[in-house]
Each structure stands twice: as C-alpha cells, then as structure tokens.
Amino acid sequence: MASNRVVVYKGPGEVAVEEIDYPSLTLPDDVVSGMKLKKDAPHAAILRLVTTNICGSDQHMVRGRTTAPVGQTLGHEITGEVVELGDDVLFVKKGDICTVPFNIACGRCRMCNEGKTGICLNVNPARAGAAYGYVDMGGWIGGQAEYVMVPYADFNLLPFPDREEAMEKILDLTMLSDIFPTGYHGAYTAGVTTGSTVYVAGAGPVGLAAAHAAQLLGAAVVVVGDMNAERLAQARSFGCESVDLSSGDDLADLIEQVVGEREVDAAVDAVGFEARGHGADADEAPATVLNDCMTIARAGAGIGIPGLYVTGDPGAADDNAKEGTLGVRLGLGWAKSHSFMTGQCPVKQYNRKLMNLILRDKAQIAKAVNATKISLDEAPTGYADFDKGAAKKYVIDPHGMVA
C-alpha cells in the first residue's frame, strides 16, 4: 500500500507535512454519523495529486483566525490523476487527470439539483456545504497531500480531454478547483459585462483572478485596490489599473483619477473578514471593504463577495466581529439599490467553460496570479512567504509531475 503525506495545521503560524493513512473508499465518520449515511463509498475515487494549491482561505486557519483545531488537515484546491475507482463510478476512468471543485457535493439533493453545489445538503452535518481540509466543513481530509479521496466522483470530477495537453497547461488548469471560478463568480455576480468599469478590492490570488475574469467578461477598465506594492504591480502586469490604499487617500478620489468619475459599475470584495482600514498603519476593520464597495459602486450596481467571512473568529478585534457581526452600512447599500452575492462559489457552474477558455488560450490565469511551483516539503515555507504578502500563487507539486 502506498504511503500518504498531508499538510497539517499545528497552531497559529505553523504547518507541517505529516504521514497519514492512505485514503480509502469510505466517508468521514462525522458525515456518516451526522447524516446517517453508509460508511462505504463505492461512488468515490482516489486521486494521486498532480497539483494542489495554497489558498488565502487556508491562511485564515493557519493565522489562528478560525476555530480550526490543531491537527486539521489542509488543502481544498485539487487536481489529480485517478488511481482507484469504486464499483459505482461509471464515467470516470483510471488515468484521467481531473480538476476537483473545492465544494464537495452529492449531486442528488435539492441544492445540487438547483446548481447550488456550494451548499449541498448531504455532505456536512454542521451546515449546508462542505470542502476538503477545512474547519467545520464535514471532516473531509485535506488535499495538500500525495493522495486524496473524492466522493460522488462521477458528479464532482471534471476530466481534462487530453492528458498531454493538460500537463502542458497544468499551471492554468490547477486554478479551476477554486480561485478562477471563485474570481469569475465574484465578477459575474457583480454584473460585470461589456464596457463595465470595475473595482476589485484585494490583489491576492482571488482578487487577481476576479480582475482577469472581469477582463474576460469585457470590462473596459479594472481597478485593483490593495496596500501591497508587489501585488499591485502584479495586477498591472496583465493590464489592470491599481490604487494604493496605503496612502490613506479617499477611495472615491483615487477611483476618479483612473476612470474619470467617483463611481464604478461593479465592485468585488476579494478580501473578506481580515480587512484593514485605509492607510499604511491602519488597524483591522472587517467591514471596511464592504463599505468601500457600497460607497464607490453606482446606484443599481452589483457587489460580488468572494472574500471569506466567518461565524467564528477568535482573533477578531471585538466581540461582535468574533461571531461575524460587522459594522456594515447596509442602509447605504439599500438606498443605492445594490445587489449582493455572498457564499462559496458553486464551482461546477463555471469550471467546464473556464477550462475551455484555458485550453483555447483565451485565458492566462497562471500568469495573472503568478503561479509558482513548490514541492510538498516546501509547503511550510510557501505558507510563510504567502503570509508575508508574496505576490505569488503557490502550486504544490507532490509527485514531481509538473515540468
């Protein structure tokens, strides 16, 4: 039997690569007991990881900003080769290289039938929706590993049409598991379309993915705001405009300098609950980005919110924020008839079409997010560098398969 190693949360600021059991075609105990399901999972597949990425959502746990316990396995951005199949898997073959949505979905419940795979009802007893390697998401083993089990494989796996082509474009295709669909979802639900002016808050990987997605949707100008000069330079590298929020200048003034008016047609919050106020020494203020978006989005605009917000944040600045209660100016959004889209991106709504864009050279998401390959053993260093603000999307290559 093959061995298996996975990245594990060891406490605030610390991760390690540890040996765990090789995966089996069985469901997690939490799901079995909580959902009253059978333990055996003949609908599942085991994948050998080709690539698996470090995500900003993982960083929230590693910073100690969630209720994740020590020992939590990490990783939900998974691209892998099928090496084992359950008897009930009909349409996926051994040897297929597949992208795996970070949302775990049964494909059978009401939400899945409505295309809302981010809030599947049958994969997490704690709440609707599940993900690999994430706190309160059902107890599924993380995918920053050598091998991982994927349930409901026929529904969740998207095989790439050609293995050789997939490996040539793997640094782009690896983004299909999360940040490319998530960024696209943020831009699309904000109403970005031909000729739009767009503001994206945050120049981390999801923000850069949202900015590139806005370009693909036809935006006339995409303005990215952040306080990290290196990340703002990365945004400019593929044609975005940038505004430096460390200056402390009024955001509407900065927007006007770029687009000629103080408002935009659509706004995307790609920051989430660890947002800070404006200015180089600003304190954490978790409602800042949401309020910024409402301030600079025109009346009737949409605001896409792929940035993560949580119901439990032990490191928050005040008791309200610790439970996700924030000082959001909802009255402003109501007065301006804004629409808001929150929650996990339903990856399956987008991943096949975004795959086609990559395979036809219409999208260069790896370039946009500065995809940078590392080994599994280098994951702790990748986490540390990412936490310091590196303008890179770290792609872990557990088996040395990436050229």
Short mmCIF file of C-alpha atoms in Angstrom, two decimals:
data_model
loop_
_atom_site.label_atom_id
_atom_site.label_comp_id
_atom_site.label_asym_id
_atom_site.label_seq_id
_atom_site.Cartn_x
_atom_site.Cartn_y
_atom_site.Cartn_z
CA MET A 1 0.00 0.00 0.00
CA ALA A 2 1.29 3.46 -0.92
CA SER A 3 2.10 5.97 1.80
CA ASN A 4 0.41 9.32 2.08
CA ARG A 5 1.52 12.68 3.44
CA VAL A 6 -0.54 15.82 4.02
CA VAL A 7 -0.06 19.40 5.23
CA VAL A 8 -1.38 19.81 8.78
CA TYR A 9 -2.18 22.88 10.90
CA LYS A 10 -0.03 22.79 14.05
CA GLY A 11 -1.07 26.05 15.69
CA PRO A 12 -1.05 29.76 14.80
CA GLY A 13 1.58 30.42 12.16
CA GLU A 14 2.73 26.82 11.89
CA VAL A 15 2.10 23.97 9.46
CA ALA A 16 3.93 20.69 8.93
CA VAL A 17 3.89 17.80 6.47
CA GLU A 18 2.87 14.62 8.25
CA GLU A 19 2.27 10.97 7.42
CA ILE A 20 -1.37 9.83 7.43
CA ASP A 21 -3.22 6.75 6.25
CA TYR A 22 -3.60 6.13 2.56
CA PRO A 23 -7.19 7.09 1.66
CA SER A 24 -9.94 4.51 1.44
CA LEU A 25 -13.25 4.46 -0.42
CA THR A 26 -15.16 5.40 2.73
CA LEU A 27 -16.87 8.52 4.05
CA PRO A 28 -15.62 10.51 7.08
CA ASP A 29 -17.05 9.43 10.42
CA ASP A 30 -18.57 12.88 11.01
CA VAL A 31 -20.58 12.63 7.81
CA VAL A 32 -21.59 9.01 8.37
CA SER A 33 -22.91 9.61 11.88
CA GLY A 34 -24.30 13.09 11.33
CA MET A 35 -26.04 12.41 8.02
CA LYS A 36 -26.87 8.73 8.74
CA LEU A 37 -25.11 7.53 5.60
CA LYS A 38 -23.34 4.27 4.82
CA LYS A 39 -19.63 4.21 5.56
CA ASP A 40 -18.62 2.53 2.31
CA ALA A 41 -18.37 4.88 -0.68
CA PRO A 42 -18.47 2.88 -3.93
CA HIS A 43 -19.26 6.20 -5.64
CA ALA A 44 -15.80 7.55 -4.74
CA ALA A 45 -12.40 7.72 -6.40
CA ILE A 46 -8.85 8.06 -5.11
CA LEU A 47 -6.62 10.56 -6.85
CA ARG A 48 -2.87 10.92 -6.92
CA LEU A 49 -2.31 14.65 -6.62
CA VAL A 50 -0.79 16.31 -9.67
CA THR A 51 -1.08 19.80 -8.20
CA THR A 52 -2.64 21.33 -5.09
CA ASN A 53 -2.54 25.00 -4.22
CA ILE A 54 -2.17 27.14 -1.11
CA CYS A 55 -5.24 29.36 -0.73
CA GLY A 56 -5.90 32.52 1.23
CA SER A 57 -8.72 30.65 2.94
CA ASP A 58 -6.14 28.20 4.29
CA GLN A 59 -4.17 31.16 5.61
CA HIS A 60 -7.10 32.29 7.74
CA MET A 61 -6.91 28.96 9.58
CA VAL A 62 -3.13 29.00 9.82
CA ARG A 63 -3.16 32.50 11.28
CA GLY A 64 -5.43 31.21 14.05
CA ARG A 65 -8.36 33.26 12.81
CA THR A 66 -10.85 30.40 12.76
CA THR A 67 -11.86 27.66 15.17
CA ALA A 68 -9.73 25.08 13.32
CA PRO A 69 -8.23 22.57 15.78
CA VAL A 70 -4.56 21.65 15.87
CA GLY A 71 -4.21 18.64 13.57
CA GLN A 72 -6.63 19.98 10.94
CA THR A 73 -5.52 18.69 7.54
CA LEU A 74 -5.33 21.40 4.90
CA GLY A 75 -5.95 21.91 1.20
CA HIS A 76 -9.04 22.17 -0.97
CA GLU A 77 -7.57 23.11 -4.38
CA ILE A 78 -7.09 19.72 -6.00
CA THR A 79 -6.05 18.48 -9.43
CA GLY A 80 -5.23 14.81 -9.65
CA GLU A 81 -4.90 11.57 -11.57
CA VAL A 82 -7.47 8.85 -10.90
CA VAL A 83 -5.74 5.76 -9.50
CA GLU A 84 -8.63 3.88 -7.89
CA LEU A 85 -12.39 3.76 -8.50
CA GLY A 86 -15.36 2.50 -6.55
CA ASP A 87 -17.65 -0.04 -8.21
CA ASP A 88 -20.40 2.54 -8.76
CA VAL A 89 -18.23 5.03 -10.65
CA LEU A 90 -19.33 4.72 -14.27
CA PHE A 91 -17.96 7.60 -16.31
CA VAL A 92 -14.50 8.38 -14.95
CA LYS A 93 -11.53 6.17 -15.84
CA LYS A 94 -8.25 5.30 -14.18
CA GLY A 95 -5.55 7.55 -15.60
CA ASP A 96 -7.89 10.51 -16.13
CA ILE A 97 -6.44 13.81 -14.93
CA CYS A 98 -9.25 15.78 -13.36
CA THR A 99 -9.97 19.06 -11.67
CA VAL A 100 -11.88 18.75 -8.40
CA PRO A 101 -14.25 21.50 -7.23
CA PHE A 102 -13.37 22.57 -3.71
CA ASN A 103 -17.08 22.24 -2.91
CA ILE A 104 -17.95 18.65 -2.02
CA ALA A 105 -21.39 17.88 -3.43
CA CYS A 106 -23.56 14.79 -3.57
CA GLY A 107 -25.23 15.60 -6.89
CA ARG A 108 -28.54 14.30 -5.54
CA CYS A 109 -30.01 16.81 -3.07
CA ARG A 110 -32.26 19.78 -3.76
CA MET A 111 -29.36 22.27 -3.74
CA CYS A 112 -27.25 20.21 -6.14
CA ASN A 113 -30.22 19.81 -8.48
CA GLU A 114 -30.56 23.60 -8.48
CA GLY A 115 -26.84 24.00 -9.31
CA LYS A 116 -26.03 25.34 -5.84
CA THR A 117 -23.22 22.88 -5.18
CA GLY A 118 -21.57 25.13 -2.60
CA ILE A 119 -24.43 24.41 -0.19
CA CYS A 120 -25.01 20.69 -0.72
CA LEU A 121 -27.26 19.26 2.00
CA ASN A 122 -25.77 15.77 2.30
CA VAL A 123 -22.05 16.24 2.95
CA ASN A 124 -21.78 18.14 6.23
CA PRO A 125 -23.92 17.63 9.35
CA ALA A 126 -22.93 21.03 10.77
CA ARG A 127 -24.29 23.21 7.97
CA ALA A 128 -25.02 23.24 4.26
CA GLY A 129 -21.86 22.89 2.18
CA ALA A 130 -18.55 21.11 2.62
CA ALA A 131 -14.95 21.34 1.47
CA TYR A 132 -11.76 19.32 1.71
CA GLY A 133 -9.44 20.13 4.59
CA TYR A 134 -11.44 22.93 6.17
CA VAL A 135 -12.79 23.67 9.62
CA ASP A 136 -16.50 22.93 10.19
CA MET A 137 -16.79 21.56 6.67
CA GLY A 138 -17.61 17.94 7.37
CA GLY A 139 -14.33 16.36 8.44
CA TRP A 140 -13.04 15.65 4.91
CA ILE A 141 -9.30 15.04 4.63
CA GLY A 142 -7.34 17.87 3.03
CA GLY A 143 -5.92 17.80 -0.47
CA GLN A 144 -2.47 19.31 0.12
CA ALA A 145 -1.36 15.72 0.08
CA GLU A 146 0.00 12.93 -2.06
CA TYR A 147 -3.38 11.18 -2.38
CA VAL A 148 -6.98 12.15 -1.65
CA MET A 149 -10.42 10.55 -1.76
CA VAL A 150 -13.12 12.29 -3.81
CA PRO A 151 -16.72 11.19 -3.13
CA TYR A 152 -19.52 11.13 -5.72
CA ALA A 153 -16.78 11.03 -8.34
CA ASP A 154 -18.97 10.98 -11.43
CA PHE A 155 -20.55 14.24 -10.29
CA ASN A 156 -17.54 16.03 -8.78
CA LEU A 157 -14.71 15.19 -11.16
CA LEU A 158 -14.14 17.07 -14.41
CA PRO A 159 -11.63 15.10 -16.54
CA PHE A 160 -9.44 17.01 -18.96
CA PRO A 161 -9.94 15.90 -22.58
CA ASP A 162 -6.28 15.21 -23.38
CA ARG A 163 -3.63 14.20 -20.85
CA GLU A 164 -0.64 15.65 -22.70
CA GLU A 165 -2.35 18.97 -23.31
CA ALA A 166 -3.48 19.08 -19.69
CA MET A 167 0.06 18.64 -18.40
CA GLU A 168 1.30 21.40 -20.71
CA LYS A 169 -1.27 23.81 -19.26
CA ILE A 170 -1.40 22.41 -15.75
CA LEU A 171 -0.42 25.67 -14.00
CA ASP A 172 -3.51 27.27 -15.54
CA LEU A 173 -5.80 24.26 -15.12
CA THR A 174 -4.92 23.85 -11.45
CA MET A 175 -6.73 27.15 -10.81
CA LEU A 176 -10.06 25.59 -11.85
CA SER A 177 -10.54 23.92 -8.48
CA ASP A 178 -11.17 27.24 -6.74
CA ILE A 179 -9.74 30.66 -7.46
CA PHE A 180 -10.51 31.01 -11.15
CA PRO A 181 -14.20 30.05 -10.76
CA THR A 182 -14.34 31.97 -7.48
CA GLY A 183 -12.92 35.13 -9.02
CA TYR A 184 -15.15 34.71 -12.05
CA HIS A 185 -18.17 34.21 -9.79
CA GLY A 186 -17.33 37.44 -7.97
CA ALA A 187 -17.11 39.42 -11.21
CA TYR A 188 -20.07 37.74 -12.90
CA THR A 189 -22.44 38.14 -9.95
CA ALA A 190 -21.38 41.78 -9.62
CA GLY A 191 -22.78 42.26 -13.12
CA VAL A 192 -19.51 42.86 -14.99
CA THR A 193 -20.18 42.96 -18.70
CA THR A 194 -19.01 44.61 -21.92
CA GLY A 195 -17.68 48.11 -21.23
CA SER A 196 -18.04 47.95 -17.43
CA THR A 197 -15.86 49.88 -15.05
CA VAL A 198 -14.91 47.57 -12.18
CA TYR A 199 -13.28 47.90 -8.77
CA VAL A 200 -11.69 44.81 -7.23
CA ALA A 201 -10.71 45.10 -3.58
CA GLY A 202 -7.68 42.94 -2.85
CA ALA A 203 -4.74 41.92 -5.04
CA GLY A 204 -4.24 38.48 -3.59
CA PRO A 205 -4.79 35.47 -5.86
CA VAL A 206 -8.60 35.61 -5.70
CA GLY A 207 -8.61 39.34 -6.39
CA LEU A 208 -6.26 38.89 -9.33
CA ALA A 209 -8.44 36.05 -10.60
CA ALA A 210 -11.50 38.29 -10.30
CA ALA A 211 -9.68 41.05 -12.17
CA HIS A 212 -8.71 38.69 -15.00
CA ALA A 213 -12.26 37.34 -15.07
CA ALA A 214 -13.59 40.89 -15.37
CA GLN A 215 -11.34 41.37 -18.39
CA LEU A 216 -12.71 38.17 -19.94
CA LEU A 217 -16.25 39.42 -19.32
CA GLY A 218 -15.48 42.56 -21.34
CA ALA A 219 -14.72 45.21 -18.73
CA ALA A 220 -13.42 48.49 -20.12
CA VAL A 221 -11.25 49.13 -17.06
CA VAL A 222 -10.46 47.06 -13.98
CA VAL A 223 -9.12 48.92 -10.94
CA VAL A 224 -7.48 46.81 -8.22
CA GLY A 225 -7.02 48.24 -4.73
CA ASP A 226 -4.53 46.98 -2.14
CA MET A 227 -1.77 48.15 0.21
CA ASN A 228 0.85 45.68 -1.04
CA ALA A 229 3.03 47.29 -3.73
CA GLU A 230 4.27 43.96 -5.09
CA ARG A 231 0.74 42.63 -5.51
CA LEU A 232 -0.42 45.88 -7.14
CA ALA A 233 2.45 45.55 -9.61
CA GLN A 234 1.26 42.03 -10.36
CA ALA A 235 -2.21 43.43 -11.15
CA ARG A 236 -0.72 45.97 -13.53
CA SER A 237 1.33 43.25 -15.24
CA PHE A 238 -1.76 41.95 -17.07
CA GLY A 239 -3.43 45.24 -17.84
CA CYS A 240 -5.25 46.33 -14.70
CA GLU A 241 -5.13 49.76 -13.14
CA SER A 242 -4.21 49.99 -9.47
CA VAL A 243 -4.87 52.20 -6.46
CA ASP A 244 -2.61 52.15 -3.40
CA LEU A 245 -4.79 52.18 -0.28
CA SER A 246 -1.78 52.63 1.99
CA SER A 247 -1.80 56.31 1.02
CA GLY A 248 -4.89 56.89 3.14
CA ASP A 249 -6.43 58.97 0.34
CA ASP A 250 -10.18 58.89 -0.23
CA LEU A 251 -11.02 55.85 -2.36
CA ALA A 252 -13.57 57.74 -4.47
CA ASP A 253 -10.87 60.32 -5.28
CA LEU A 254 -8.49 57.54 -6.33
CA ILE A 255 -11.18 55.94 -8.50
CA GLU A 256 -11.92 59.28 -10.15
CA GLN A 257 -8.27 59.70 -11.10
CA VAL A 258 -8.45 56.43 -13.04
CA VAL A 259 -11.94 56.25 -14.56
CA GLY A 260 -12.91 59.92 -14.64
CA GLU A 261 -15.75 59.63 -12.13
CA ARG A 262 -16.12 58.69 -8.48
CA GLU A 263 -18.13 55.52 -9.02
CA VAL A 264 -17.83 52.23 -10.89
CA ASP A 265 -20.37 49.93 -12.49
CA ALA A 266 -19.46 46.87 -10.40
CA ALA A 267 -17.39 46.05 -7.32
CA VAL A 268 -15.83 42.85 -5.98
CA ASP A 269 -14.75 42.18 -2.39
CA ALA A 270 -11.86 39.71 -2.62
CA VAL A 271 -10.52 40.48 0.86
CA GLY A 272 -13.00 39.17 3.42
CA PHE A 273 -13.08 39.40 7.19
CA GLU A 274 -9.41 40.27 7.83
CA ALA A 275 -9.80 43.62 6.07
CA ARG A 276 -7.95 46.66 7.34
CA GLY A 277 -8.77 50.34 7.18
CA HIS A 278 -7.01 52.66 4.74
CA GLY A 279 -3.51 53.93 5.40
CA ALA A 280 -0.22 52.15 5.95
CA ASP A 281 -0.71 51.77 9.71
CA ALA A 282 -4.46 51.20 9.72
CA ASP A 283 -5.93 48.76 12.20
CA GLU A 284 -8.07 45.83 11.27
CA ALA A 285 -11.63 46.89 10.44
CA PRO A 286 -13.52 43.92 8.97
CA ALA A 287 -16.37 45.91 7.39
CA THR A 288 -14.04 48.30 5.54
CA VAL A 289 -14.14 46.63 2.13
CA LEU A 290 -17.89 46.03 2.13
CA ASN A 291 -18.47 49.67 2.99
CA ASP A 292 -15.94 50.79 0.39
CA CYS A 293 -17.72 48.78 -2.27
CA MET A 294 -21.07 50.32 -1.43
CA THR A 295 -19.52 53.79 -1.40
CA ILE A 296 -17.93 53.62 -4.85
CA ALA A 297 -20.45 51.38 -6.65
CA ARG A 298 -23.06 53.34 -8.60
CA ALA A 299 -26.76 53.12 -7.81
CA GLY A 300 -28.16 49.82 -9.01
CA ALA A 301 -24.75 48.15 -9.11
CA GLY A 302 -23.89 44.62 -8.05
CA ILE A 303 -21.32 43.72 -5.42
CA GLY A 304 -19.74 40.28 -5.65
CA ILE A 305 -18.31 38.98 -2.38
CA PRO A 306 -15.97 36.01 -2.93
CA GLY A 307 -13.91 37.17 0.08
CA LEU A 308 -14.41 34.87 3.06
CA TYR A 309 -16.49 35.86 6.09
CA VAL A 310 -16.82 33.54 9.08
CA THR A 311 -19.10 32.97 12.05
CA GLY A 312 -16.23 32.22 14.42
CA ASP A 313 -13.07 34.37 14.57
CA PRO A 314 -11.21 34.04 17.89
CA GLY A 315 -8.63 36.61 16.77
CA ALA A 316 -11.10 39.39 15.98
CA ALA A 317 -10.70 42.86 17.44
CA ASP A 318 -14.05 42.89 19.26
CA ASP A 319 -16.74 40.52 20.49
CA ASN A 320 -19.14 41.32 17.66
CA ALA A 321 -16.58 40.53 14.98
CA LYS A 322 -15.73 37.27 16.74
CA GLU A 323 -19.15 35.96 15.70
CA GLY A 324 -19.19 37.65 12.29
CA THR A 325 -21.28 40.65 13.31
CA LEU A 326 -19.76 43.60 11.43
CA GLY A 327 -20.44 47.33 11.13
CA VAL A 328 -21.75 47.16 7.57
CA ARG A 329 -23.57 50.27 6.26
CA LEU A 330 -26.49 48.28 4.91
CA GLY A 331 -28.60 51.42 4.76
CA LEU A 332 -26.23 52.83 2.15
CA GLY A 333 -26.47 49.70 0.02
CA TRP A 334 -30.25 49.68 0.40
CA ALA A 335 -30.51 53.35 -0.58
CA LYS A 336 -28.45 52.69 -3.70
CA SER A 337 -30.40 49.52 -4.61
CA HIS A 338 -27.29 47.40 -4.58
CA SER A 339 -27.39 43.64 -5.01
CA PHE A 340 -25.03 41.41 -3.04
CA MET A 341 -23.82 37.86 -3.75
CA THR A 342 -22.13 36.02 -0.91
CA GLY A 343 -21.09 32.48 -0.09
CA GLN A 344 -18.98 29.73 -1.62
CA CYS A 345 -18.66 29.82 -5.38
CA PRO A 346 -20.59 26.90 -6.95
CA VAL A 347 -17.55 25.78 -8.92
CA LYS A 348 -19.39 23.38 -11.20
CA GLN A 349 -21.38 26.26 -12.70
CA TYR A 350 -18.16 27.61 -14.23
CA ASN A 351 -15.29 25.12 -14.33
CA ARG A 352 -16.03 23.42 -17.65
CA LYS A 353 -16.38 26.69 -19.57
CA LEU A 354 -13.32 28.19 -17.92
CA MET A 355 -11.41 25.02 -18.79
CA ASN A 356 -12.36 25.57 -22.42
CA LEU A 357 -11.02 29.13 -22.26
CA ILE A 358 -7.71 27.86 -20.92
CA LEU A 359 -7.41 25.06 -23.47
CA ARG A 360 -8.12 27.52 -26.30
CA ASP A 361 -5.57 30.03 -24.98
CA LYS A 362 -8.26 32.61 -24.22
CA ALA A 363 -7.41 32.82 -20.50
CA GLN A 364 -3.98 33.15 -18.88
CA ILE A 365 -4.89 32.74 -15.25
CA ALA A 366 -1.50 31.29 -14.20
CA LYS A 367 0.22 34.43 -15.50
CA ALA A 368 -2.34 36.68 -13.81
CA VAL A 369 -1.82 35.15 -10.37
CA ASN A 370 1.91 34.44 -10.84
CA ALA A 371 1.66 30.67 -10.34
CA THR A 372 4.80 29.41 -8.61
CA LYS A 373 5.58 25.71 -8.23
CA ILE A 374 6.91 24.26 -4.96
CA SER A 375 7.28 20.75 -3.57
CA LEU A 376 5.15 19.28 -0.80
CA ASP A 377 8.09 19.56 1.61
CA GLU A 378 8.32 23.28 0.78
CA ALA A 379 4.70 23.89 1.81
CA PRO A 380 5.60 25.39 5.23
CA THR A 381 7.90 27.90 3.53
CA GLY A 382 5.19 28.64 0.95
CA TYR A 383 2.70 29.38 3.73
CA ALA A 384 5.16 31.67 5.49
CA ASP A 385 6.02 33.61 2.32
CA PHE A 386 2.38 33.90 1.30
CA ASP A 387 1.53 35.23 4.76
CA LYS A 388 4.21 37.91 4.32
CA GLY A 389 2.41 39.13 1.18
CA ALA A 390 4.29 37.45 -1.65
CA ALA A 391 2.66 38.25 -5.00
CA LYS A 392 2.54 34.57 -5.92
CA LYS A 393 0.06 31.71 -6.07
CA TYR A 394 1.89 28.71 -4.64
CA VAL A 395 1.23 25.47 -6.52
CA ILE A 396 2.35 22.34 -4.68
CA ASP A 397 3.67 19.50 -6.90
CA PRO A 398 3.65 16.47 -4.56
CA HIS A 399 4.95 13.88 -7.04
CA GLY A 400 7.24 15.97 -9.24
CA MET A 401 4.88 15.66 -12.21
CA VAL A 402 4.93 19.32 -13.29
CA ALA A 403 7.56 20.29 -15.86
#
